[in-house]
GROMACS .gro file of C-alpha atoms in nm:
model
  370
    1MET     CA    1  -0.002  -0.001   0.002
    2LYS     CA    2   0.126   0.349  -0.084
    3LYS     CA    3   0.233   0.588   0.186
    4ILE     CA    4   0.014   0.892   0.235
    5ASP     CA    5   0.275   1.145   0.354
    6TYR     CA    6   0.208   1.349   0.043
    7LEU     CA    7  -0.143   1.428   0.170
    8GLU     CA    8   0.025   1.650   0.433
    9GLY     CA    9   0.136   1.862   0.139
   10LEU     CA   10  -0.224   1.889   0.030
   11ARG     CA   11  -0.322   1.998   0.383
   12GLY     CA   12  -0.048   2.264   0.373
   13ILE     CA   13  -0.160   2.407   0.042
   14CYS     CA   14  -0.519   2.420   0.165
   15CYS     CA   15  -0.414   2.607   0.477
   16PHE     CA   16  -0.213   2.855   0.274
   17ILE     CA   17  -0.521   2.929   0.055
   18VAL     CA   18  -0.717   3.003   0.375
   19ILE     CA   19  -0.445   3.253   0.476
   20ILE     CA   20  -0.471   3.425   0.133
   21ASP     CA   21  -0.848   3.440   0.172
   22HIS     CA   22  -0.829   3.603   0.516
   23CYS     CA   23  -0.553   3.849   0.411
   24ILE     CA   24  -0.779   3.977   0.134
   25ASN     CA   25  -1.071   4.004   0.372
   26PHE     CA   26  -0.872   4.219   0.614
   27TYR     CA   27  -0.626   4.408   0.399
   28LYS     CA   28  -0.797   4.480   0.067
   29PRO     CA   29  -1.147   4.327   0.016
   30ASP     CA   30  -1.191   4.505  -0.318
   31ILE     CA   31  -0.952   4.258  -0.480
   32ARG     CA   32  -1.264   4.041  -0.518
   33PHE     CA   33  -1.497   4.317  -0.639
   34THR     CA   34  -1.631   4.255  -0.988
   35GLY     CA   35  -1.795   4.594  -1.056
   36MET     CA   36  -1.478   4.805  -1.078
   37SER     CA   37  -1.377   4.977  -1.405
   38GLY     CA   38  -1.050   4.987  -1.599
   39VAL     CA   39  -0.777   4.726  -1.628
   40GLY     CA   40  -0.800   4.654  -1.258
   41GLY     CA   41  -1.168   4.571  -1.294
   42GLU     CA   42  -1.105   4.342  -1.592
   43PHE     CA   43  -0.832   4.158  -1.402
   44ARG     CA   44  -1.060   4.118  -1.100
   45ARG     CA   45  -1.341   3.975  -1.314
   46LEU     CA   46  -1.099   3.741  -1.492
   47ILE     CA   47  -1.015   3.589  -1.158
   48ALA     CA   48  -1.358   3.604  -0.990
   49TRP     CA   49  -1.552   3.450  -1.276
   50THR     CA   50  -1.308   3.170  -1.362
   51PRO     CA   51  -1.142   2.887  -1.171
   52LEU     CA   52  -0.852   3.122  -1.108
   53ASN     CA   53  -1.038   3.235  -0.796
   54ILE     CA   54  -0.923   2.910  -0.635
   55ILE     CA   55  -0.623   3.110  -0.507
   56TYR     CA   56  -0.851   3.298  -0.262
   57SER     CA   57  -1.146   3.065  -0.209
   58GLY     CA   58  -1.121   2.955   0.157
   59ILE     CA   59  -1.426   2.726   0.202
   60ALA     CA   60  -1.316   2.450  -0.033
   61PRO     CA   61  -0.986   2.397   0.155
   62VAL     CA   62  -1.185   2.357   0.479
   63CYS     CA   63  -1.394   2.087   0.304
   64ILE     CA   64  -1.075   1.907   0.209
   65PHE     CA   65  -0.960   1.931   0.573
   66PHE     CA   66  -1.271   1.743   0.671
   67ILE     CA   67  -1.218   1.472   0.406
   68LEU     CA   68  -0.857   1.436   0.519
   69SER     CA   69  -0.969   1.393   0.883
   70GLY     CA   70  -1.209   1.112   0.789
   71PHE     CA   71  -0.945   0.950   0.575
   72VAL     CA   72  -0.653   0.969   0.819
   73LEU     CA   73  -0.848   0.897   1.140
   74SER     CA   74  -0.983   0.571   1.001
   75LEU     CA   75  -0.667   0.461   0.821
   76LYS     CA   76  -0.492   0.267   1.099
   77PHE     CA   77  -0.807   0.082   1.195
   78ASN     CA   78  -0.877  -0.006   0.832
   79GLN     CA   79  -0.529  -0.156   0.817
   80SER     CA   80  -0.553  -0.361   1.142
   81HIS     CA   81  -0.916  -0.373   1.261
   82ASP     CA   82  -0.785  -0.335   1.615
   83ASN     CA   83  -1.048  -0.179   1.844
   84LYS     CA   84  -0.772  -0.040   2.061
   85ILE     CA   85  -0.700   0.209   1.782
   86ILE     CA   86  -1.055   0.346   1.804
   87PHE     CA   87  -1.027   0.391   2.182
   88SER     CA   88  -0.689   0.560   2.143
   89GLY     CA   89  -0.825   0.793   1.874
   90VAL     CA   90  -1.121   0.898   2.089
   91VAL     CA   91  -0.899   0.969   2.389
   92LYS     CA   92  -0.638   1.162   2.189
   93ARG     CA   93  -0.870   1.378   1.984
   94TYR     CA   94  -0.971   1.643   2.234
   95PRO     CA   95  -0.624   1.715   2.385
   96ARG     CA   96  -0.456   1.695   2.045
   97LEU     CA   97  -0.679   1.971   1.909
   98ILE     CA   98  -0.746   2.176   2.217
   99LEU     CA   99  -0.398   2.208   2.376
  100PRO     CA  100  -0.262   2.402   2.075
  101ILE     CA  101  -0.587   2.599   2.052
  102LEU     CA  102  -0.569   2.689   2.421
  103ALA     CA  103  -0.214   2.809   2.373
  104SER     CA  104  -0.316   3.012   2.069
  105MET     CA  105  -0.600   3.178   2.256
  106ILE     CA  106  -0.381   3.267   2.552
  107ILE     CA  107  -0.131   3.420   2.305
  108MET     CA  108  -0.415   3.602   2.134
  109TYR     CA  109  -0.532   3.744   2.467
  110CYS     CA  110  -0.180   3.863   2.560
  111VAL     CA  111  -0.125   4.025   2.219
  112TYR     CA  112  -0.464   4.199   2.228
  113PHE     CA  113  -0.398   4.315   2.585
  114LEU     CA  114  -0.067   4.472   2.477
  115LEU     CA  115  -0.229   4.619   2.168
  116TYR     CA  116  -0.494   4.787   2.382
  117HIS     CA  117  -0.242   4.898   2.645
  118TYR     CA  118  -0.012   5.071   2.396
  119THR     CA  119  -0.256   5.186   2.126
  120GLY     CA  120  -0.607   5.195   2.280
  121TYR     CA  121  -0.726   4.949   2.015
  122ASN     CA  122  -0.972   4.729   2.201
  123MET     CA  123  -1.053   4.381   2.069
  124ASN     CA  124  -1.282   4.306   2.368
  125LEU     CA  125  -1.132   3.973   2.463
  126THR     CA  126  -1.106   3.890   2.831
  127PHE     CA  127  -0.884   3.615   2.970
  128TRP     CA  128  -1.189   3.413   3.078
  129GLU     CA  129  -1.339   3.440   2.727
  130ALA     CA  130  -1.011   3.324   2.575
  131ILE     CA  131  -1.005   3.016   2.801
  132THR     CA  132  -1.374   2.924   2.762
  133GLN     CA  133  -1.363   2.972   2.385
  134ALA     CA  134  -1.062   2.738   2.364
  135LEU     CA  135  -1.185   2.468   2.600
  136TYR     CA  136  -1.555   2.463   2.525
  137PHE     CA  137  -1.696   2.692   2.254
  138ALA     CA  138  -1.444   2.607   1.984
  139PRO     CA  139  -1.478   2.227   2.015
  140PHE     CA  140  -1.846   2.197   2.106
  141GLU     CA  141  -2.043   2.496   1.976
  142HIS     CA  142  -2.107   2.602   1.613
  143THR     CA  143  -2.067   2.970   1.702
  144ALA     CA  144  -1.865   3.277   1.604
  145LEU     CA  145  -1.534   3.305   1.792
  146THR     CA  146  -1.277   3.580   1.844
  147ASN     CA  147  -1.029   3.356   1.665
  148TYR     CA  148  -1.264   3.336   1.365
  149ALA     CA  149  -1.074   3.052   1.198
  150LEU     CA  150  -1.170   2.813   1.479
  151TRP     CA  151  -1.531   2.786   1.356
  152THR     CA  152  -1.420   2.462   1.192
  153ILE     CA  153  -1.304   2.294   1.516
  154SER     CA  154  -1.649   2.197   1.640
  155TYR     CA  155  -1.705   2.022   1.303
  156GLU     CA  156  -1.366   1.856   1.340
  157MET     CA  157  -1.455   1.738   1.694
  158TYR     CA  158  -1.799   1.601   1.619
  159GLY     CA  159  -1.689   1.469   1.277
  160SER     CA  160  -1.403   1.281   1.440
  161PHE     CA  161  -1.637   1.118   1.691
  162LEU     CA  162  -1.873   1.029   1.410
  163VAL     CA  163  -1.584   0.854   1.233
  164PHE     CA  164  -1.489   0.660   1.549
  165ALA     CA  165  -1.853   0.566   1.616
  166LEU     CA  166  -1.902   0.431   1.265
  167LEU     CA  167  -1.575   0.237   1.286
  168SER     CA  168  -1.682   0.094   1.621
  169PHE     CA  169  -2.023  -0.020   1.497
  170PHE     CA  170  -1.950  -0.122   1.140
  171GLY     CA  171  -1.575  -0.116   1.087
  172SER     CA  172  -1.527  -0.493   1.094
  173HIS     CA  173  -1.856  -0.580   0.921
  174LYS     CA  174  -1.855  -0.740   0.580
  175TYR     CA  175  -2.100  -0.478   0.447
  176ARG     CA  176  -1.946  -0.178   0.622
  177ILE     CA  177  -1.915   0.023   0.297
  178LEU     CA  178  -2.289  -0.012   0.251
  179PHE     CA  179  -2.358   0.113   0.603
  180TYR     CA  180  -2.110   0.404   0.560
  181SER     CA  181  -2.274   0.492   0.225
  182ILE     CA  182  -2.623   0.513   0.379
  183VAL     CA  183  -2.494   0.753   0.647
  184PHE     CA  184  -2.302   0.948   0.384
  185LEU     CA  185  -2.602   0.987   0.153
  186PHE     CA  186  -2.826   1.101   0.437
  187LEU     CA  187  -2.572   1.367   0.539
  188TYR     CA  188  -2.492   1.469   0.180
  189ILE     CA  189  -2.861   1.512   0.089
  190ASN     CA  190  -2.888   1.739   0.391
  191ASN     CA  191  -2.590   1.943   0.267
  192SER     CA  192  -2.393   1.863   0.582
  193PHE     CA  193  -2.017   1.909   0.629
  194TYR     CA  194  -2.023   1.581   0.818
  195SER     CA  195  -2.080   1.393   0.494
  196LEU     CA  196  -1.718   1.477   0.408
  197PHE     CA  197  -1.582   1.292   0.712
  198VAL     CA  198  -1.781   0.978   0.612
  199PHE     CA  199  -1.665   1.016   0.252
  200GLY     CA  200  -1.306   1.026   0.376
  201MET     CA  201  -1.371   0.703   0.569
  202ILE     CA  202  -1.508   0.528   0.262
  203LEU     CA  203  -1.212   0.638   0.051
  204SER     CA  204  -0.971   0.530   0.323
  205ASP     CA  205  -1.121   0.182   0.334
  206MET     CA  206  -1.104   0.155  -0.046
  207PHE     CA  207  -0.745   0.282  -0.043
  208VAL     CA  208  -0.630   0.025   0.214
  209HIS     CA  209  -0.790  -0.259   0.017
  210GLY     CA  210  -0.648  -0.147  -0.319
  211LYS     CA  211  -0.982  -0.031  -0.461
  212CYS     CA  212  -0.895   0.337  -0.495
  213SER     CA  213  -0.733   0.306  -0.839
  214PHE     CA  214  -0.894   0.545  -1.082
  215THR     CA  215  -0.787   0.566  -1.445
  216ALA     CA  216  -0.598   0.871  -1.569
  217TYR     CA  217  -0.901   0.987  -1.765
  218ALA     CA  218  -1.125   0.955  -1.462
  219ARG     CA  219  -0.878   1.159  -1.251
  220ILE     CA  220  -0.869   1.433  -1.513
  221ILE     CA  221  -1.247   1.452  -1.520
  222PHE     CA  222  -1.265   1.455  -1.138
  223LEU     CA  223  -1.000   1.731  -1.129
  224VAL     CA  224  -1.169   1.954  -1.389
  225LEU     CA  225  -1.518   1.919  -1.247
  226GLY     CA  226  -1.388   1.952  -0.893
  227ILE     CA  227  -1.210   2.276  -0.964
  228ILE     CA  228  -1.517   2.419  -1.139
  229PHE     CA  229  -1.739   2.333  -0.846
  230VAL     CA  230  -1.510   2.449  -0.564
  231THR     CA  231  -1.445   2.782  -0.735
  232THR     CA  232  -1.813   2.873  -0.739
  233PRO     CA  233  -1.816   3.240  -0.622
  234TYR     CA  234  -1.900   3.295  -0.260
  235GLN     CA  235  -2.193   3.529  -0.196
  236ARG     CA  236  -2.048   3.849  -0.053
  237ASP     CA  237  -2.056   4.225  -0.100
  238GLY     CA  238  -1.900   4.343  -0.425
  239VAL     CA  239  -1.915   4.006  -0.601
  240GLU     CA  240  -2.160   3.962  -0.887
  241LEU     CA  241  -2.295   3.608  -0.912
  242TYR     CA  242  -2.413   3.398  -1.209
  243ARG     CA  243  -2.144   3.550  -1.433
  244GLY     CA  244  -1.857   3.420  -1.646
  245MET     CA  245  -1.803   3.043  -1.623
  246TYR     CA  246  -2.063   3.027  -1.345
  247SER     CA  247  -2.356   3.164  -1.546
  248TYR     CA  248  -2.490   2.805  -1.562
  249ILE     CA  249  -2.588   2.837  -1.197
  250SER     CA  250  -2.874   3.067  -1.306
  251TYR     CA  251  -3.053   2.758  -1.436
  252PHE     CA  252  -3.104   2.665  -1.070
  253ASP     CA  253  -3.267   2.997  -0.982
  254GLY     CA  254  -3.538   2.814  -0.790
  255VAL     CA  255  -3.282   2.703  -0.530
  256GLU     CA  256  -3.131   2.940  -0.276
  257TYR     CA  257  -2.777   3.035  -0.377
  258LYS     CA  258  -2.638   2.956  -0.034
  259THR     CA  259  -2.773   2.601  -0.062
  260LEU     CA  260  -2.630   2.556  -0.411
  261TYR     CA  261  -2.295   2.693  -0.299
  262GLN     CA  262  -2.270   2.444  -0.010
  263LEU     CA  263  -2.361   2.157  -0.242
  264PHE     CA  264  -2.095   2.261  -0.495
  265MET     CA  265  -1.834   2.286  -0.220
  266LEU     CA  266  -1.912   1.938  -0.087
  267THR     CA  267  -1.925   1.779  -0.434
  268GLY     CA  268  -1.624   1.961  -0.575
  269SER     CA  269  -1.396   1.892  -0.277
  270MET     CA  270  -1.480   1.519  -0.296
  271LEU     CA  271  -1.404   1.512  -0.667
  272LEU     CA  272  -1.076   1.696  -0.611
  273PHE     CA  273  -0.972   1.454  -0.339
  274CYS     CA  274  -1.054   1.157  -0.557
  275SER     CA  275  -0.836   1.303  -0.838
  276LEU     CA  276  -0.538   1.329  -0.602
  277CYS     CA  277  -0.572   1.025  -0.375
  278GLY     CA  278  -0.341   0.748  -0.495
  279SER     CA  279  -0.217   0.958  -0.786
  280ASN     CA  280   0.152   0.915  -0.866
  281ILE     CA  281   0.169   1.269  -1.008
  282ALA     CA  282   0.002   1.418  -0.700
  283GLU     CA  283   0.244   1.219  -0.480
  284LEU     CA  284   0.543   1.347  -0.674
  285ILE     CA  285   0.435   1.711  -0.650
  286LEU     CA  286   0.297   1.717  -0.298
  287ASN     CA  287   0.605   1.540  -0.157
  288LYS     CA  288   0.821   1.841  -0.251
  289LYS     CA  289   0.984   2.005   0.049
  290PRO     CA  290   0.792   2.338   0.035
  291PHE     CA  291   0.457   2.158   0.043
  292GLN     CA  292   0.570   1.920   0.316
  293TYR     CA  293   0.685   2.215   0.521
  294LEU     CA  294   0.345   2.380   0.477
  295GLY     CA  295   0.181   2.056   0.590
  296LYS     CA  296   0.409   2.036   0.894
  297ILE     CA  297   0.314   2.382   1.020
  298SER     CA  298  -0.043   2.381   0.887
  299PHE     CA  299  -0.225   2.343   1.221
  300PRO     CA  300  -0.008   2.607   1.402
  301LEU     CA  301  -0.055   2.834   1.100
  302TYR     CA  302  -0.425   2.779   1.109
  303VAL     CA  303  -0.473   2.858   1.479
  304MET     CA  304  -0.224   3.147   1.494
  305HIS     CA  305  -0.284   3.351   1.182
  306ALA     CA  306  -0.589   3.539   1.308
  307THR     CA  307  -0.384   3.706   1.587
  308ILE     CA  308  -0.109   3.799   1.340
  309LEU     CA  309  -0.355   3.939   1.086
  310THR     CA  310  -0.528   4.154   1.349
  311VAL     CA  311  -0.201   4.323   1.447
  312VAL     CA  312  -0.085   4.368   1.090
  313THR     CA  313  -0.426   4.511   0.994
  314TRP     CA  314  -0.399   4.770   1.270
  315VAL     CA  315  -0.051   4.869   1.153
  316LEU     CA  316  -0.165   4.887   0.789
  317LYS     CA  317  -0.475   5.096   0.857
  318ASN     CA  318  -0.273   5.339   1.069
  319THR     CA  319   0.010   5.368   0.813
  320VAL     CA  320  -0.174   5.429   0.485
  321SER     CA  321  -0.507   5.604   0.418
  322GLU     CA  322  -0.588   5.382   0.125
  323VAL     CA  323  -0.447   5.036   0.062
  324SER     CA  324  -0.310   5.012  -0.291
  325LEU     CA  325  -0.229   4.686  -0.465
  326THR     CA  326   0.141   4.749  -0.393
  327ASN     CA  327   0.063   4.804  -0.026
  328PHE     CA  328  -0.135   4.484  -0.023
  329LEU     CA  329   0.137   4.270  -0.187
  330VAL     CA  330   0.408   4.403   0.040
  331THR     CA  331   0.191   4.350   0.348
  332PHE     CA  332   0.079   4.005   0.231
  333PHE     CA  333   0.434   3.878   0.177
  334GLY     CA  334   0.541   4.030   0.508
  335THR     CA  335   0.250   3.856   0.678
  336VAL     CA  336   0.339   3.521   0.520
  337VAL     CA  337   0.701   3.546   0.647
  338LEU     CA  338   0.581   3.643   0.994
  339CYS     CA  339   0.320   3.363   0.996
  340PHE     CA  340   0.579   3.102   0.890
  341MET     CA  341   0.829   3.214   1.155
  342ILE     CA  342   0.576   3.209   1.435
  343SER     CA  343   0.410   2.892   1.321
  344SER     CA  344   0.744   2.710   1.303
  345LEU     CA  345   0.819   2.806   1.663
  346PHE     CA  346   0.461   2.712   1.767
  347GLU     CA  347   0.495   2.374   1.594
  348LYS     CA  348   0.821   2.297   1.773
  349TYR     CA  349   0.737   2.414   2.121
  350ILE     CA  350   0.358   2.369   2.144
  351ASP     CA  351   0.210   2.151   1.871
  352VAL     CA  352   0.463   1.862   1.891
  353PRO     CA  353   0.448   1.849   2.274
  354ALA     CA  354   0.066   1.853   2.254
  355ILE     CA  355   0.078   1.549   2.021
  356LYS     CA  356   0.312   1.371   2.263
  357ILE     CA  357   0.092   1.448   2.565
  358SER     CA  358  -0.222   1.322   2.390
  359SER     CA  359  -0.041   1.007   2.276
  360LYS     CA  360   0.089   0.935   2.625
  361LEU     CA  361  -0.257   0.984   2.772
  362SER     CA  362  -0.416   0.745   2.524
  363LYS     CA  363  -0.141   0.489   2.577
  364LYS     CA  364  -0.187   0.487   2.956
  365LEU     CA  365  -0.564   0.457   2.929
  366SER     CA  366  -0.536   0.187   2.663
  367GLU     CA  367  -0.303  -0.012   2.883
  368LYS     CA  368  -0.547   0.020   3.169
  369TYR     CA  369  -0.865  -0.079   2.990
  370PHE     CA  370  -0.740  -0.321   2.717
   0.00000   0.00000   0.00000
């Protein structure tokens, strides 16, 4: 069976796209605006109304995160069918996610406190709110958080437990794929992010048993359709919908756009993942050192970038009256360097120890109960 290290490269790329998305939101939202005139307007429309907008579309990468979670969390069990792996996974999941998140929220509180103390810029985050958001609201409530990127963590938590529950009930059953598929279809029909976790499980099972071998033509079709679907324009101020390559969506005018968008994200991300999973070309590219580095720091980068962007945004807004494209590019590249530096330190001193602590905890409990 092939190794799946290259999928870490995919995770890293997805995380980087999320950073681009958020940098545009905070530094220069009009990069997405489609109603502007001149060469700048034409360039914006060229990106917004074609698959080129994949460079700043942040929802599709999150969908791929969810598929990756379902795939990776079920992989070891699919290889061994050892129930101890399920128990270990359940025990590890909360501390593995929450210890780095707790650290990131404490850092966010300290940075915001200093920002307010020296500039008067108040982000209205108390220490108690930072702690409760990290320990409870991020993992268990689908709610807006000060660290806005953490809205995905509750889906990660519940999605992970859904994976472990399905493995526990059906993982060793002869017709497990049928049971998984029924659950998947129910969730997919209801436009739920949780369908992606189950899809990842199904693909993982197929991968382990050598049934995830698509032809080159099938992969190309999956890739093209997947990119078209995941680059469906997000409904936001300044962005005209049903235009360019996405004018076909107007044929579904009887369906709410938000519902269609979610369906396209789910479908497109699954097609994209199928095009890459088990692909020799994808493995060759995603195993390159830059992508593997991105994968290595992806979780620290994800939980820390909101704090960094808040500070940089304050500096930018108090330095220039109007953010030009040059201002944006300089600020963006500076932000990327800063994010990489801080995320590398976070990965070494917080994320890796958190993984070790969660692994030790699960090992002790496994020895006690198995």
